[in-house]
């Protein structure tokens, strides 16, 4: 017997005791010191077996129960150990406890891994935030110091440096606005005000508002089809405008000169799929899973030079997920990228 259960141990101990006693009594009878009949000796041995079995069971049950109660108390963090069911030695209690403890250890290991990951992300995030803030702050400091050190005597230089300092404060406020937006949505405070609106009208408005930026970069924005089908969607119009601004802005920043960004909407029964495709630099496959992380950039220098905060896609994802919709990306390096997201179709026609 490799791993005897408590019940088996009690049976074996009681049997050894009663057989031992029976043998001693038989010895006494053989030597003539005992006159009792053999039958009574057997009855006595059986009685001793039953008696010791009951006594051992009682004390061992009590002992194991007390120990197990403590184990359950620690692993379940129970305040009231009374909620633990009384033990039955018929069941393999030790095996059950072993199983429970290994389940508990596994869940704790998972919890620790998750905590470590969150801690790593938190550290990375703090590092990223301070790094992002440091760059414009140092620039502003540099321009102000130069002005104090004599630059202000030259009107042209003063104007140039003040403009540069202003650009950097604008960048700081852009980063802080983006961070605020992310923190609001991560703490569940991103309140949506959904309404019924025409998606084509919003797309046209956003494209018009970005025309100057697009022209500066020689990028052409338009609908894919000449007469695109319009859909009425039910969503927070201002937040979706923000999503479109971020996506169009990226499609301009990461496009080639004289490149194009085309937008199209597709019917998906309950939802509408909105896709923005550019013929820009594209994204390598390995970067795609991390693209929507805060501060993740494929090419840090290019992103910063183009005024990116590295938070645009994280915000897009938060807004779309707050609408309980999905966003995806397909991309090929040197060919271009397509960002697509869904919105709930409205049953109202406007
Ligand atoms: P950023 O402010 O750097 O643009 P985003 O969160 O908007 O930050 O985008 C994250 C990264 O994804 C960018 O730095 C860029 O490398 C990549 N990216 C986003 N959109 C595109 C696109 N249309 N084409 C190529 N790369 C893109």
Short mmCIF file of N, CA, C and O and ligand atoms in Angstrom, two decimals, residues 246-247 250-251 253-254 278 281-283 291 293 296-299 303 307-314 337 339, ligand 1:
data_model
loop_
_atom_site.label_atom_id
_atom_site.label_comp_id
_atom_site.label_asym_id
_atom_site.label_seq_id
_atom_site.Cartn_x
_atom_site.Cartn_y
_atom_site.Cartn_z
N UNK A 246 -7.77 61.01 -35.54
CA UNK A 246 -6.52 60.29 -35.24
C UNK A 246 -6.12 59.37 -36.39
O UNK A 246 -4.95 59.30 -36.75
N UNK A 247 -7.12 58.67 -36.96
CA UNK A 247 -6.78 57.73 -38.03
C UNK A 247 -6.37 58.46 -39.32
O UNK A 247 -5.39 58.08 -39.97
N UNK A 250 -2.90 59.89 -38.83
CA UNK A 250 -1.85 58.88 -39.02
C UNK A 250 -1.66 58.57 -40.50
O UNK A 250 -0.54 58.40 -40.97
N UNK A 251 -2.79 58.47 -41.22
CA UNK A 251 -2.68 58.09 -42.64
C UNK A 251 -1.98 59.19 -43.42
O UNK A 251 -1.44 58.93 -44.50
N UNK A 253 0.42 61.30 -41.78
CA UNK A 253 1.80 61.30 -41.24
C UNK A 253 2.65 60.18 -41.82
O UNK A 253 3.82 60.34 -42.08
N UNK A 254 2.02 59.01 -41.97
CA UNK A 254 2.81 57.83 -42.38
C UNK A 254 2.58 57.48 -43.84
O UNK A 254 2.73 56.34 -44.25
N UNK A 278 -4.56 53.56 -46.53
CA UNK A 278 -3.56 54.47 -47.12
C UNK A 278 -2.55 53.66 -47.92
O UNK A 278 -2.44 52.45 -47.76
N UNK A 281 3.68 53.95 -45.76
CA UNK A 281 4.89 53.15 -45.50
C UNK A 281 4.57 51.73 -45.01
O UNK A 281 5.40 50.84 -45.11
N UNK A 282 3.36 51.55 -44.47
CA UNK A 282 2.97 50.23 -43.98
C UNK A 282 3.63 49.88 -42.65
O UNK A 282 4.50 50.62 -42.17
N UNK A 283 3.16 48.78 -42.06
CA UNK A 283 3.68 48.39 -40.73
C UNK A 283 4.07 46.91 -40.79
O UNK A 283 3.31 46.08 -41.31
N UNK A 291 0.40 47.73 -31.53
CA UNK A 291 0.14 49.06 -32.11
C UNK A 291 -0.77 49.95 -31.26
O UNK A 291 -0.63 51.16 -31.23
N UNK A 293 -1.07 49.94 -28.03
CA UNK A 293 -0.59 50.18 -26.66
C UNK A 293 -0.20 51.64 -26.51
O UNK A 293 0.25 52.27 -27.49
N UNK A 296 3.27 53.18 -27.88
CA UNK A 296 3.99 52.26 -28.78
C UNK A 296 4.16 52.92 -30.14
O UNK A 296 3.19 53.39 -30.74
N UNK A 297 5.37 52.96 -30.60
CA UNK A 297 5.65 53.53 -31.93
C UNK A 297 6.54 52.60 -32.70
O UNK A 297 7.46 52.00 -32.13
N UNK A 298 6.29 52.50 -34.00
CA UNK A 298 7.15 51.64 -34.82
C UNK A 298 8.47 52.38 -35.04
O UNK A 298 9.54 51.84 -34.83
N UNK A 299 8.36 53.63 -35.45
CA UNK A 299 9.56 54.43 -35.70
C UNK A 299 9.46 55.68 -34.83
O UNK A 299 8.77 56.64 -35.17
N UNK A 303 7.75 59.38 -35.73
CA UNK A 303 6.53 59.76 -35.01
C UNK A 303 6.71 61.12 -34.33
O UNK A 303 5.87 62.01 -34.46
N UNK A 307 5.14 65.10 -34.87
CA UNK A 307 4.31 65.65 -33.79
C UNK A 307 3.43 64.62 -33.10
O UNK A 307 2.50 64.98 -32.39
N UNK A 308 3.74 63.33 -33.31
CA UNK A 308 2.91 62.28 -32.68
C UNK A 308 3.21 62.13 -31.20
O UNK A 308 4.34 62.32 -30.76
N UNK A 309 2.18 61.80 -30.42
CA UNK A 309 2.40 61.59 -28.98
C UNK A 309 2.53 60.10 -28.67
O UNK A 309 2.88 59.72 -27.56
N UNK A 310 2.20 59.25 -29.63
CA UNK A 310 2.23 57.81 -29.40
C UNK A 310 1.01 57.33 -28.64
O UNK A 310 0.94 56.19 -28.19
N UNK A 311 0.02 58.22 -28.53
CA UNK A 311 -1.19 57.86 -27.77
C UNK A 311 -2.43 57.80 -28.66
O UNK A 311 -3.50 57.37 -28.22
N UNK A 312 -2.28 58.24 -29.92
CA UNK A 312 -3.43 58.34 -30.83
C UNK A 312 -4.22 57.05 -30.96
O UNK A 312 -5.44 57.03 -30.79
N UNK A 313 -3.51 55.95 -31.26
CA UNK A 313 -4.23 54.69 -31.48
C UNK A 313 -4.78 54.11 -30.18
O UNK A 313 -5.82 53.45 -30.18
N UNK A 314 -4.08 54.38 -29.06
CA UNK A 314 -4.60 53.90 -27.75
C UNK A 314 -5.94 54.58 -27.48
O UNK A 314 -6.90 53.93 -27.02
N UNK A 337 -1.56 50.66 -45.25
CA UNK A 337 -2.30 50.12 -44.09
C UNK A 337 -3.78 50.41 -44.23
O UNK A 337 -4.17 51.42 -44.81
N UNK A 339 -7.03 50.62 -41.60
CA UNK A 339 -7.60 50.57 -40.25
C UNK A 339 -9.11 50.52 -40.40
O UNK A 339 -9.70 51.36 -41.09
P1 LIG B 1 1.75 58.47 -33.03
O1 LIG B 1 1.41 59.69 -32.26
O2 LIG B 1 3.17 58.05 -32.87
O3 LIG B 1 1.29 58.53 -34.44
P2 LIG B 1 -0.26 56.43 -32.67
O4 LIG B 1 -0.73 55.75 -31.44
O5 LIG B 1 -1.26 57.18 -33.46
O6 LIG B 1 0.97 57.33 -32.25
O7 LIG B 1 0.37 55.33 -33.61
C1 LIG B 1 1.30 54.41 -33.08
C2 LIG B 1 2.32 54.00 -34.12
O8 LIG B 1 1.67 53.21 -35.13
C3 LIG B 1 2.92 55.16 -34.88
O9 LIG B 1 4.03 55.67 -34.19
C4 LIG B 1 3.29 54.53 -36.20
O10 LIG B 1 4.56 53.92 -36.09
C5 LIG B 1 2.26 53.44 -36.40
N1 LIG B 1 1.17 53.83 -37.34
C6 LIG B 1 -0.06 54.29 -36.99
N2 LIG B 1 -0.81 54.51 -38.08
C7 LIG B 1 -0.04 54.19 -39.15
C8 LIG B 1 -0.25 54.19 -40.58
N3 LIG B 1 -1.40 54.57 -41.12
N4 LIG B 1 0.77 53.76 -41.35
C9 LIG B 1 1.95 53.36 -40.81
N5 LIG B 1 2.21 53.33 -39.48
C10 LIG B 1 1.23 53.74 -38.66
#
